[in-house]
Every structure is written in structure tokens, then in C-alpha cells.
Coordinates of C-alpha atoms and ligand atoms in Angstrom, one line a residue:
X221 CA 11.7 20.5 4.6
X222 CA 11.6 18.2 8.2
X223 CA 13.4 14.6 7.8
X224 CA 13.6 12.1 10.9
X225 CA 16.5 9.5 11.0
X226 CA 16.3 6.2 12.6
X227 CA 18.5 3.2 12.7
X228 CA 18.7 0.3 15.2
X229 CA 18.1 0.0 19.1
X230 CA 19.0 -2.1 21.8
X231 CA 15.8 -3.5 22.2
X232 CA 11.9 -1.6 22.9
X233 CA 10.1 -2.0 25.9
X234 CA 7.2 -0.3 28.2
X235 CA 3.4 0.1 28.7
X236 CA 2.0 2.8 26.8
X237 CA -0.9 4.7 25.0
X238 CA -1.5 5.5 21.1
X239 CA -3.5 8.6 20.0
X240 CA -7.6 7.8 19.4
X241 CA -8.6 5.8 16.5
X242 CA -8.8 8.2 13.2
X243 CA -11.7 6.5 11.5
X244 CA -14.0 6.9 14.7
X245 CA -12.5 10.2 15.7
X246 CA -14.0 11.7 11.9
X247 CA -17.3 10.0 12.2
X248 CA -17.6 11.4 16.1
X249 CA -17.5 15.0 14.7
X250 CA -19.4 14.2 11.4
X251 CA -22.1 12.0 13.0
X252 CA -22.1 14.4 16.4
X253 CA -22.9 17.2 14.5
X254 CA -26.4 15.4 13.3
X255 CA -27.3 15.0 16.5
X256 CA -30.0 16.9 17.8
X257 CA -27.9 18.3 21.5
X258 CA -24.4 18.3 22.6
X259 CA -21.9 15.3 22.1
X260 CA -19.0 15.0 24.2
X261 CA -15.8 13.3 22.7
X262 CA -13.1 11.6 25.2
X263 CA -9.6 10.6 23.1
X264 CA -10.8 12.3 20.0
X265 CA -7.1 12.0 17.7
X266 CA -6.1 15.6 17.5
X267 CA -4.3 15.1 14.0
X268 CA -3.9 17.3 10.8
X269 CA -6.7 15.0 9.1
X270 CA -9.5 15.1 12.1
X271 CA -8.5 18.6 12.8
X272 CA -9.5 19.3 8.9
X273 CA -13.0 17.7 9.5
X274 CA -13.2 19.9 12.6
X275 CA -12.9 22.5 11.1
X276 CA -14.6 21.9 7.9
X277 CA -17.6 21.0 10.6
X278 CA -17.2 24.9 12.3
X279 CA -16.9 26.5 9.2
X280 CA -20.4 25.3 8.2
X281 CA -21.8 26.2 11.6
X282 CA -21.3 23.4 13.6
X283 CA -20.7 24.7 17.0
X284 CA -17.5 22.8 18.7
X285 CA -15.5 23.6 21.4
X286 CA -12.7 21.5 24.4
X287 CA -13.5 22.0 27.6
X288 CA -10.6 20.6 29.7
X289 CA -10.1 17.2 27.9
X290 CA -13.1 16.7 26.2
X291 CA -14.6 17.9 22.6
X292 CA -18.2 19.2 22.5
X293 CA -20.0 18.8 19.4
X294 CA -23.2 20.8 19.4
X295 CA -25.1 19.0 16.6
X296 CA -28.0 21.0 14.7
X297 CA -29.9 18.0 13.6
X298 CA -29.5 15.7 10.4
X299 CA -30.2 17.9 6.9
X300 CA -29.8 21.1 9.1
X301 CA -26.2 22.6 6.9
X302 CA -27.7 25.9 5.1
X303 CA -25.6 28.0 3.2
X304 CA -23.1 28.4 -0.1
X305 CA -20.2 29.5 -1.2
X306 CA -18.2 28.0 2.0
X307 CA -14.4 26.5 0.8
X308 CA -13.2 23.7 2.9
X309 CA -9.8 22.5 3.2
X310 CA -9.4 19.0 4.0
X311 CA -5.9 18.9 3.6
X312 CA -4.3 15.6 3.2
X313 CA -7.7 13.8 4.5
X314 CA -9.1 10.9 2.3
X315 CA -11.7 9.8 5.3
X316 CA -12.4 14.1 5.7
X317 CA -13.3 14.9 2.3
X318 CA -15.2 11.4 1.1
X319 CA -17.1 11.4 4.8
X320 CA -17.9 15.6 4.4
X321 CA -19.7 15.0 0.8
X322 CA -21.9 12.6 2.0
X323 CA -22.7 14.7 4.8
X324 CA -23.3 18.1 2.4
X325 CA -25.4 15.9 0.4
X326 CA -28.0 15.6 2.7
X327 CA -28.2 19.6 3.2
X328 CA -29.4 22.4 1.9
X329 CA -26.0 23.6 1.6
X330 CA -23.3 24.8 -1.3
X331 CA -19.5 24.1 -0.7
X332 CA -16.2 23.4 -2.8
X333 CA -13.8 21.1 -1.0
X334 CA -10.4 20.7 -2.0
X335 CA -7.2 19.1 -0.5
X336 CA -3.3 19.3 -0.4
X337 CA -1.3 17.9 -3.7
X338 CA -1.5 14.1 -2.3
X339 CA -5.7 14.6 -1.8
X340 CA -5.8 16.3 -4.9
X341 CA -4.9 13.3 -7.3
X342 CA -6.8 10.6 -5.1
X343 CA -10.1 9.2 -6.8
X344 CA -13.5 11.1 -6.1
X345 CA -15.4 9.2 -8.8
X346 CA -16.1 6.8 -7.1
X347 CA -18.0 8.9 -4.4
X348 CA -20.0 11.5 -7.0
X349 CA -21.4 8.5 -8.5
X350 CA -23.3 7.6 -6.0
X351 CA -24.2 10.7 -4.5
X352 CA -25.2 11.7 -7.8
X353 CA -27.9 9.5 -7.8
X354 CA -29.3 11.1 -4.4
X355 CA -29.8 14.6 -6.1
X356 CA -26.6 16.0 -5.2
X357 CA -25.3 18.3 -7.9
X358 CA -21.7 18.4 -8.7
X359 CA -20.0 21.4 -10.7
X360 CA -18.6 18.7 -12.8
X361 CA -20.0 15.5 -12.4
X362 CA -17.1 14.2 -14.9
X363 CA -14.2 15.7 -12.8
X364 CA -12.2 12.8 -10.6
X365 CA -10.2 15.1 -8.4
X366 CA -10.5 18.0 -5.6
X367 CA -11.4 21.1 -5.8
X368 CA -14.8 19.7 -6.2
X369 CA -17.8 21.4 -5.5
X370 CA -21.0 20.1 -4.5
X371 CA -24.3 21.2 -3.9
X372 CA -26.3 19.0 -1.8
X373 CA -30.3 18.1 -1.4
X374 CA -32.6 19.1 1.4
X375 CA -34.1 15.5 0.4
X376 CA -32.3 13.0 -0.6
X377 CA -33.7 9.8 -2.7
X378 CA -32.8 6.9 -1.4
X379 CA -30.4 5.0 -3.1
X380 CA -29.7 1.1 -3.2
X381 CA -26.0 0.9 -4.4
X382 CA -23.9 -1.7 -5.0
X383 CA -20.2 -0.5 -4.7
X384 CA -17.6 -2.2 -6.7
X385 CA -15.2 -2.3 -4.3
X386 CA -15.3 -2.6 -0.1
X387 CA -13.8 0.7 0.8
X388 CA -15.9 2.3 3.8
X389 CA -15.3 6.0 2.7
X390 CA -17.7 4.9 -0.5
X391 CA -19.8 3.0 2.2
X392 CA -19.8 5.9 4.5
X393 CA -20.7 8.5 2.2
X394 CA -23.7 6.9 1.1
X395 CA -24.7 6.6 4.5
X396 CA -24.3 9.6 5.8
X397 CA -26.1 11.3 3.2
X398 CA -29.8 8.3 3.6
X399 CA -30.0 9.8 7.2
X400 CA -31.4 12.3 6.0
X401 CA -33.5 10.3 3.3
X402 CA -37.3 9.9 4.1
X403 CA -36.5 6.2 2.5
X404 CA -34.6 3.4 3.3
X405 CA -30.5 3.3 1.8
X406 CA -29.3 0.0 1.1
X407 CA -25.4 -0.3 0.0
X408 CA -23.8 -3.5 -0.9
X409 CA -19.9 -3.9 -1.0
X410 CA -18.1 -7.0 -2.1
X411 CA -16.5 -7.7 1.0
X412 CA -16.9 -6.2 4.5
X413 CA -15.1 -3.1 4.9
X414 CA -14.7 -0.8 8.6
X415 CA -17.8 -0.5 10.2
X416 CA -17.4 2.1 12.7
X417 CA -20.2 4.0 10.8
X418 CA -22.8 1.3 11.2
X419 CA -21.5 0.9 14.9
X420 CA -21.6 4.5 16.0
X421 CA -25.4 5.3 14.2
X422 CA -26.5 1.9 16.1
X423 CA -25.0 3.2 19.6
X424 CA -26.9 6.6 18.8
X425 CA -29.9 4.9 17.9
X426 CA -30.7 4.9 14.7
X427 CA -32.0 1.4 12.7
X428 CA -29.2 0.1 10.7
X429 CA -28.5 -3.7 10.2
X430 CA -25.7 -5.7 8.5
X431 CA -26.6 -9.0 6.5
X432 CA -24.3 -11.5 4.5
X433 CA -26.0 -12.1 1.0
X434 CA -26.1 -15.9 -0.9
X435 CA -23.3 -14.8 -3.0
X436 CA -21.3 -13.7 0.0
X437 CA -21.4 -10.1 -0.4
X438 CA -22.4 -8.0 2.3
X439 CA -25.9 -5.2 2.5
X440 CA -26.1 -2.5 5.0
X441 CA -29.4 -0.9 5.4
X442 CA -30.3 2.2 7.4
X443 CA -33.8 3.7 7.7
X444 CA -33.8 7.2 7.2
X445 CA -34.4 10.6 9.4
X446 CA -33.0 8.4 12.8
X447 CA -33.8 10.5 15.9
X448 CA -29.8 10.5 17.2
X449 CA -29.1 10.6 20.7
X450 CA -26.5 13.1 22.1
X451 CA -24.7 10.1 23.7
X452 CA -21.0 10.5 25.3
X453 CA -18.2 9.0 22.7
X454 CA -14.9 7.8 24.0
X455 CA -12.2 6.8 21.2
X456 CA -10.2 4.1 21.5
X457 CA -6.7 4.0 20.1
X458 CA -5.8 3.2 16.8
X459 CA -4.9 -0.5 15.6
X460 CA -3.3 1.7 12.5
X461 CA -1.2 3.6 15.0
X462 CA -0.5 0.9 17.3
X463 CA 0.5 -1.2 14.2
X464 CA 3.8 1.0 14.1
X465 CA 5.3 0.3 17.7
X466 CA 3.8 -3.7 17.6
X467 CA 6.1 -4.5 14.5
X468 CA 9.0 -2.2 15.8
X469 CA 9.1 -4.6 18.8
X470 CA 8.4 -8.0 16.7
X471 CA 11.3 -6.9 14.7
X472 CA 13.9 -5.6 17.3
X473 CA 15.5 -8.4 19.3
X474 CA 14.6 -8.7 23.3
X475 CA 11.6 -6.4 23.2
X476 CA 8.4 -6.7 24.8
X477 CA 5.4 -4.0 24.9
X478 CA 1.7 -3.3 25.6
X479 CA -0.1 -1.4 24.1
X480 CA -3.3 -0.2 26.6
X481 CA -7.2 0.4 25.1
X482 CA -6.6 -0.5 21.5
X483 CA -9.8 -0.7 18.9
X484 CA -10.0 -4.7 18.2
X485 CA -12.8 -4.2 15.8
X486 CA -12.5 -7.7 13.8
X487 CA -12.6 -5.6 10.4
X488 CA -9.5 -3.4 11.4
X489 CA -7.6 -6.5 12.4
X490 CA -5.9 -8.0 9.4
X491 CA -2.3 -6.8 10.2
X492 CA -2.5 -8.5 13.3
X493 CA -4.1 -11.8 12.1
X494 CA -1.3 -11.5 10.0
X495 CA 1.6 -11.0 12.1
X496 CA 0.3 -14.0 13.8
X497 CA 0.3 -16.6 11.4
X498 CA 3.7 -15.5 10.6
X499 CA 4.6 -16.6 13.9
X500 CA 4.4 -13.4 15.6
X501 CA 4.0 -12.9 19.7
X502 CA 1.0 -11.1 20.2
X503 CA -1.4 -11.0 22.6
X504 CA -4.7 -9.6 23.6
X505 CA -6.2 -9.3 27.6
X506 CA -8.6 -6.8 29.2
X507 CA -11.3 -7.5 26.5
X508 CA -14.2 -4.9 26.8
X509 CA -16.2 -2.5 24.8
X510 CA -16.4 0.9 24.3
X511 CA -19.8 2.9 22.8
X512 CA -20.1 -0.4 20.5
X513 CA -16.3 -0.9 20.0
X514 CA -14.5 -4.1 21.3
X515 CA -11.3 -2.9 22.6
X516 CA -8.5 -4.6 24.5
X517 CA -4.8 -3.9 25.5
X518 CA -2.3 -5.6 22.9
X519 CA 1.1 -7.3 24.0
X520 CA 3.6 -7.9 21.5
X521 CA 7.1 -9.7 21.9
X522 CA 10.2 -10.2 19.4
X523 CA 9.4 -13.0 17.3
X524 CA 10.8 -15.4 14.7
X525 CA 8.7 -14.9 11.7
X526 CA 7.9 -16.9 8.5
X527 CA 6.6 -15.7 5.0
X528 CA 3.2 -16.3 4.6
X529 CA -0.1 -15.7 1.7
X530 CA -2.1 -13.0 2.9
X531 CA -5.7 -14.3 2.5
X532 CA -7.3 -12.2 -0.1
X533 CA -10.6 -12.3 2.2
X534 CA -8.2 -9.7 4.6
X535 CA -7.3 -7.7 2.4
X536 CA -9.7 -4.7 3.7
X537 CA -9.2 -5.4 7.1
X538 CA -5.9 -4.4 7.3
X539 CA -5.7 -1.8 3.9
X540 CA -3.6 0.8 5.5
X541 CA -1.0 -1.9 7.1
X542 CA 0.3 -3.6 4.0
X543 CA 3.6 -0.9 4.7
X544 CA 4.0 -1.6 8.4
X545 CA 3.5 -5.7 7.0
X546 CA 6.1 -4.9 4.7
X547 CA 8.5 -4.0 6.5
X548 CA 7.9 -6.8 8.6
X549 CA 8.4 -9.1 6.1
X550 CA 12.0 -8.3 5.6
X551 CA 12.8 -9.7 9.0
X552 CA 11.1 -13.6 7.5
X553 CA 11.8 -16.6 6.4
X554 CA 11.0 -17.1 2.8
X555 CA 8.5 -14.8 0.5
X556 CA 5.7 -12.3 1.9
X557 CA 3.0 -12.7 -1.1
X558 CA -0.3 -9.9 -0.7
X559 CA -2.5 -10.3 -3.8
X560 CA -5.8 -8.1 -4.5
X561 CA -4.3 -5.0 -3.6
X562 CA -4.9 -2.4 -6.3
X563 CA -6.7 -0.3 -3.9
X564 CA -3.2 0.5 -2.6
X565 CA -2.1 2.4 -5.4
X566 CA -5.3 5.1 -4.5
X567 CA -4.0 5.8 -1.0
X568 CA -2.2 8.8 0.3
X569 CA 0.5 7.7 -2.6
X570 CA 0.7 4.5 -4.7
X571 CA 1.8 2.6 -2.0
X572 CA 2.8 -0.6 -4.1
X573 CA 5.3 1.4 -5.6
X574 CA 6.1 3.8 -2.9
X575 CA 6.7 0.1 -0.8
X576 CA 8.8 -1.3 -3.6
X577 CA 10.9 1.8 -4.3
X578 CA 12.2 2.4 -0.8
X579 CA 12.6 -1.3 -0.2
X580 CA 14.7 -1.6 -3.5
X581 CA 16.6 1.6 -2.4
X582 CA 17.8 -1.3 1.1
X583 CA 18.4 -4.2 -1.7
X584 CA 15.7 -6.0 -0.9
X585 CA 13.9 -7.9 -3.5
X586 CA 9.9 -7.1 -4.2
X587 CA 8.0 -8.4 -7.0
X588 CA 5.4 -6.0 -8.1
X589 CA 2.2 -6.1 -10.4
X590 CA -1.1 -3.9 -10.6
X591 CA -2.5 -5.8 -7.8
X592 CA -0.1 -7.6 -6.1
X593 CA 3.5 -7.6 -4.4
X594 CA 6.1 -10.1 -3.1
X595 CA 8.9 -9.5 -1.0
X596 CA 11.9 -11.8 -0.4
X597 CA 12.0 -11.9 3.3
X598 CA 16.0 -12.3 4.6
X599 CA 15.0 -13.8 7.4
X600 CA 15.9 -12.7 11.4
X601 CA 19.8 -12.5 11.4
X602 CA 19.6 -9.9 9.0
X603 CA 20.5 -6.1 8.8
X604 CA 20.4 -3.8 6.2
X605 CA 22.9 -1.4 5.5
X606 CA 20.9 1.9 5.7
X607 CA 22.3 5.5 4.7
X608 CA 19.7 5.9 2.4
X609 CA 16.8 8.6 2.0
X610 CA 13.1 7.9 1.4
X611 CA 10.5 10.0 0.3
X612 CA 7.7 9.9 2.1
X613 CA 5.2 11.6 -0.7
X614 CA 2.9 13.2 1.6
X615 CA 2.0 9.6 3.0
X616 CA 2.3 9.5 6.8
X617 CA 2.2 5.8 6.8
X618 CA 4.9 5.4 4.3
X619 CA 7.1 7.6 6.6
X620 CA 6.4 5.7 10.0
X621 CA 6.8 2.2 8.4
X622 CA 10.1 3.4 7.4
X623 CA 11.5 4.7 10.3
X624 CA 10.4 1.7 11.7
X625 CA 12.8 -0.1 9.5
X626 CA 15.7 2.2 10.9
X627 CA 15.2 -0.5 13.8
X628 CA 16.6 -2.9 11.8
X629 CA 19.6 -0.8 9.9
X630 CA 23.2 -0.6 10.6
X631 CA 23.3 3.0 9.8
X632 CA 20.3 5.6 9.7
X633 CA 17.2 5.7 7.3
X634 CA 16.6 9.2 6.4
X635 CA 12.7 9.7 5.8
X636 CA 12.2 13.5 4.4
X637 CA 9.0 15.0 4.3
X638 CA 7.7 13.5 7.7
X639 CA 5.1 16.4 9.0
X640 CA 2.6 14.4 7.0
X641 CA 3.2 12.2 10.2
X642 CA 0.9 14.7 11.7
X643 CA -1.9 13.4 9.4
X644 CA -2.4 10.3 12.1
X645 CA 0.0 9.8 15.2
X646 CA 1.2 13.3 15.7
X647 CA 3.0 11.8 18.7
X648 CA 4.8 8.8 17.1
X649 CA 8.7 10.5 17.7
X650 CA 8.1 10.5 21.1
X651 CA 5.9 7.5 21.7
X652 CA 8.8 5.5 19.8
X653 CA 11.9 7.0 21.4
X654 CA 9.7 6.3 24.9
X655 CA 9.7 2.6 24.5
X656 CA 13.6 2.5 23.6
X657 CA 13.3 3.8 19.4
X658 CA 16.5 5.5 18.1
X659 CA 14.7 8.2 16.0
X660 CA 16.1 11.8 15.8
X661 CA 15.1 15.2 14.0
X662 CA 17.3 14.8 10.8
Ligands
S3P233 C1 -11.1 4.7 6.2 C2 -11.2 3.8 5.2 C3 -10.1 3.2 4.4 C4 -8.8 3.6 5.0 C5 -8.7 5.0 5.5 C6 -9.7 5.2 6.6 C7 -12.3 5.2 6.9 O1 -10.2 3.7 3.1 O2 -7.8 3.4 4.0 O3 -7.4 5.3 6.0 O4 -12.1 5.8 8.0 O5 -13.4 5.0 6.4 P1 -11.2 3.0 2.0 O6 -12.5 2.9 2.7 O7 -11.3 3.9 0.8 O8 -10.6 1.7 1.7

């Protein structure tokens, strides 16, 4: 079993780089191996989860090599997977598995996914449903979890769907499979989630367009059988990632850092809009985009902070941060409500409870219900006492949020079980300990 320890730190400081965004670095492989040429990927996150899709990808023929620095995906055209019987291992990979059906639906092509014990009790219903409805076959349409295997159609119907829920893994899916629809695919989600699919077809050329309905919700259209590009990709880092290091310095006393070439893609930046109107320094210069990505380098500073209502309208723009948020929240004055948060409890773990159980373990106060959570925030005199052990459950964002509460902590938080740090930010010990962190192998 690996464990990291972490406790307080003078204070963080430096200019530095997080790994490539994680969402983009999946739909570089998945959507670069549609194309009809070679892609070449700069940055792509070389993570556990991406790594999976890689070699999910390879295993079904996709040639993909590194030559020096840069990935080249040799795509055989969209509908182009032949084949059965192939097994893919998508480890601990949400994004992986969800993205690859899609992608097998649109192909001639049999295959079983399956995951890691974490993947394996996550939701798939929500994805067979809709795929269902394109001709894909599944062994047992009924079945929620992995090992699921599909068979997908050389022609898929097209499919309007309206998804109850804005979770661009259902969105994705969906997509991925009407590019290889002789139709039109239409999906509608409730409010807008990630759009670095819509983003990275439109750089490659296909005809995809976003538009805001009368009753508010949101409709993505794409026109089938796209002729893709093989345009040149570079990743930007990870808002997710650089989440970690930007509350670790809002949180530690006399810290400043940048953060260089971060994805500032409006839908991913809830956490941030968040920090902010708690009273958070933060900062953004160097605007610029990337392959139809708005990036820019992120400054944050040690900062006062107040309690505040997260708007439930942000909800999906910052759905992985609500741990890192959490943790900041400690450090405010007065209560840290998020409402409209079931989705959290279908992550890597149930993260309402996995939030409120390691909190509780530090005696801080958290009010939890099905969809919602309130912390008592202590405000930014206080410590807490550490020399306590947290789970992590297989959920690398549950480990890295509580290390980063080891910056506030008299004595160390033990987190056990942090490989799955690997899943996203395989670099994160060092990165942290480089701007001034206090984490050790445990
Ligand atoms: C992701 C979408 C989100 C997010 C996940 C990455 C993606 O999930 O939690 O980490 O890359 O599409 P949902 O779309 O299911 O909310």
C-alpha cells in the first residue's frame, strides 16, 4: 500500500507547469484516431487514465507512437474499428471507458470493457441508453456496471437525445458515435457541460454548432461522416490539476504562484469563479488560444476568504473541484453552501461522503444531504490538529485535496492509497514540494 504525508509549510512560491489537460488529452487520441492521416499531440497528460485510452486505442489497431516529445496518432478514418473479441482495460477511467463506447459504436467492431473496483461500480446506464438507440448492441442492455460488452454498428441512426443531466461523458459518447451517422445527431443537456469535444471536431473541421434553447437548455448538433483533418494538437494544462497548487497557495500564508498555459475554457472554470467571489487573489494574463482552447497563465496569492452560495448554474463547471473547494472552505469565514450536487456521489467515489468523512475525521463541521453539503468554515487563523489517516478510495482527487489540507495541519495528514494520484497529475509530489509543499512518501 503507498501513503503520502503532508502537514504545513512556510509559505509556496514559484513559476511553474501542470501536466496537459485530461479531458482534451482523451478526446486527442479518441478523435485523432478518426482522422483520416497522422495527428501529432504536444503535452498529451501521460497519466494512468489517458494511458488506458491509449492503449485501449492500439489494442484495436490504432497505430500510435512518441517520437521525441510528441504523440502520433495514425487515424484510420471514422467507422474504420473491425474486429471482436478484444478486452480493454480502462482502469480507473470514467472519461476512457464512457468516451471508447461511443467510439465502438460507430464500428464494425466487438469489445468488452471493463475497469478497476472504483470504475466498476460507477454508472454506465446512462451511456447504453443512448447508444442503444443508435444500433449498438449491448450483452446486457440491463447491466449498469463494467465489464460491459458492446457491439457497435457500421451505421449508426442518428439519434436526437435529450440527456437528463449535463455530464459531457453522456454528451461525448453520443457524439462520437453520429460521426459516423449518415444523419444529423442532436443532444440536449440541461445545462452546458465541457465542450472540448465540440471544440476539437470544429478545429478538425467537421460542422458542429452550439445553441441556447427558450427554456434555457442547451442543443449540440453535428452533421455526420465529417471529413477530419490531421491537424497538429497541443494540450494545455489542466484547470483540474492546477486547481490543487492555486488553493495550496490561497490557503498557506505569504505565498504567491503562477501557474503558466492553463486551459481557461469558461465551462471548466467554476472553482476559480469561485475562489474569487470568496475573496480569493487570482489572476489571469497572457490570454491566448490554443487549437480552439482559450488558455492563459493563472497567478494566485494567499487570501482572506469568506463563505459563499455556490450558484447552482456552476455547478458543472467546476464538478471535479467541489474537494479542492472544500478544503478551501475550511480556511473561511462563515458557511461554504454547494447545492445540486448529486452527480458527486457517481465520481471516482461518492465524493459527498468521502468529503464529509475525512473532514469530520479534522472536527470540522459539514452538513450533508443527497444533493448538497455545507461546511462550517473556521476562518484564516485556524489550524487543524492533523495525525489522522484518510482513505483515498481509489479517488485521485480525494487524495490531492487532502494533502493539500496537510498545508494547513499542525501535524501530518496521512492519505493511503495515493497511486490513484497517477490517474491525473502523476507529477503533483514533486510539482508541490517544488513550490515550497511539505509532502513526503509515508
Ligand atoms: C469529463 C467530464 C466530467 C468530469 C470528468 C471528465 C470529461 O464527467 O467529471 O472528470 O472529460 O468529459 P461528467 O461529464 O460525467 O460530469
Amino acid at each position: 500500500m503507498n501513503s503520502m504525508s503532508s502537514n504545513k509549510s512556510s509559505n509556496l512560491s514559484g513559476d511553474i507547469n501542470v501536466p496537459g489537460d485530461k479531458s482534451i488529452s482523451h478526446r486527442a487520441l479518441i478523435i485523432g484516431s478518426l482522422v483520416t492521416g497522422k495527428v501529432k499531440i504536444k503535452n498529451l497528460l501521460e497519466s494512468d487514465d489517458v494511458i488506458a485510452t491509449l492503449e485501449a486505442l492500439k489494442t484495436l489497431g490504432i497505430k500510435i507512437n512518441k517520437n521525441k516529445n510528441i504523440w502520433q496518432v495514425f487515424g484510420n478514418g471514422i467507422g474504420n474499428l473491425h474486429g471482436s473479441d478484444y478486452r480493454l482495460d480502462m482502469g480507473n477511467s470514467g472519461t476512457g471507458s464512457r468516451l471508447l463506447m461511443g467510439l465502438l459504436a460507430g464500428s464494425d467492431v466487438e469489445a468488452t470493457i471493463l475497469g478497476d473496483e472504483s470504475l466498476s461500480k460507477r454508472p454506465m446506464k446512462r451511456i447504453i441508453k443512448p447508444l442503444t438507440k443508435t444500433g449498438a448492441v449491448f450483452d446486457n442492455p440491463s447491466n449498469n456496471n463494467l465489464p460491459i460488452k458492446i457491439r457497435g454498428s457500421k451505421i449508426p441512426l442518428p439519434l436526437k437525445y435529450i440527456s437528463p443531466v449535463a455530464s459531457a461523458q453522456i454528451k461525448s459518447s453520443i457524439l462520437l458515435t453520429g460521426l459516423s451517422s449518415t444523419g444529423n445527431t442532436t443532444v440536449i443537456e440541461p445545462t452546458l457541460s465541457r465542450d472540448h469535444t465540440e471544440r476539437m471536431l470544429k478545429y478538425l473541421g467537421a460542422n458542429i454548432s452550439t445553441t441556447q434553447l427558450p427554456n434555457s437548455s442547451w442543443k449540440i448538433d453535428l452533421k455526420g461522416l465529417p471529413l477530419l483533418k490531421p491537424l497538429d494538437i497541443e494540450i494545455p494544462s489542466d484547470p483540474s490539476s492546477a486547481a490543487f497548487p492555486i488553493v495550496a497557495s490561497i490557503i498557506t500564508p505569504n505565498s504567491k504562484i503562477k501557474i503558466l498555459n492553463v486551459c481557461v475554457n469558461d465551462l471548466r472554470m467554476g472553482l476559480y469563479k469561485s475562489l474569487i467571489d470568496m475573496g480569493a487573489n487570482i489572476s489571469f494574463s497572457n490570454r491566448r488560444e490554443l487549437n480552439g482552447e482559450p488558455i492563459a497563465d493563472i497567478s494566485a496569492k494567499y487570501s482572506i476568504l469568506k463563505g459563499i452560495k455556490i450558484p447552482k448554474s456552476r455547478v458543472a463547471s467546476m464538478i471535479d473541484e467541489f474537494p479542492i473547494l472544500s478544503i478551501a472552505a475550511i480556511k473561511a469565514i462563515g458557511e461554504t453552501t454547494m447545492e445540486g450536487i448529486e452527480e458527486l456521489r457517481f465520481k471516482e467515489t461518492d465524493r459527498i461522503y468521502s468529503i464529509s468523512e475525512g473532514l469530520r475525521l479534522v472536527g470540522i463541521e459539514t452538513k450533508e444531504k443527497k444533493d448538497s453539503m455545507v461546511i462550517k468554515g473556521m476562518g484564516p487563523d485556524y489550524y487543524v490538529n492533523g495525525n489522522v489517516t484518510i482513505k483515498s478510495r481509489l479517488d485521485h482527487r480525494i487524495a490531492m485535496s487532502f494533502l493539500c489540507l496537510g498545508m494547513i495541519s499542525e501535524n501530518p495528514v496521512k492519505v493511503i492509497d495515493t497511486d490513484t494520484i497517477n490517474s491525473s497529475f502523476p507529477s503533483f509530489f514533486e510539482i508541490m514540494n517544488k513550490i515550497g509543499a511539505n509532502l513526503k512518501y509515508a
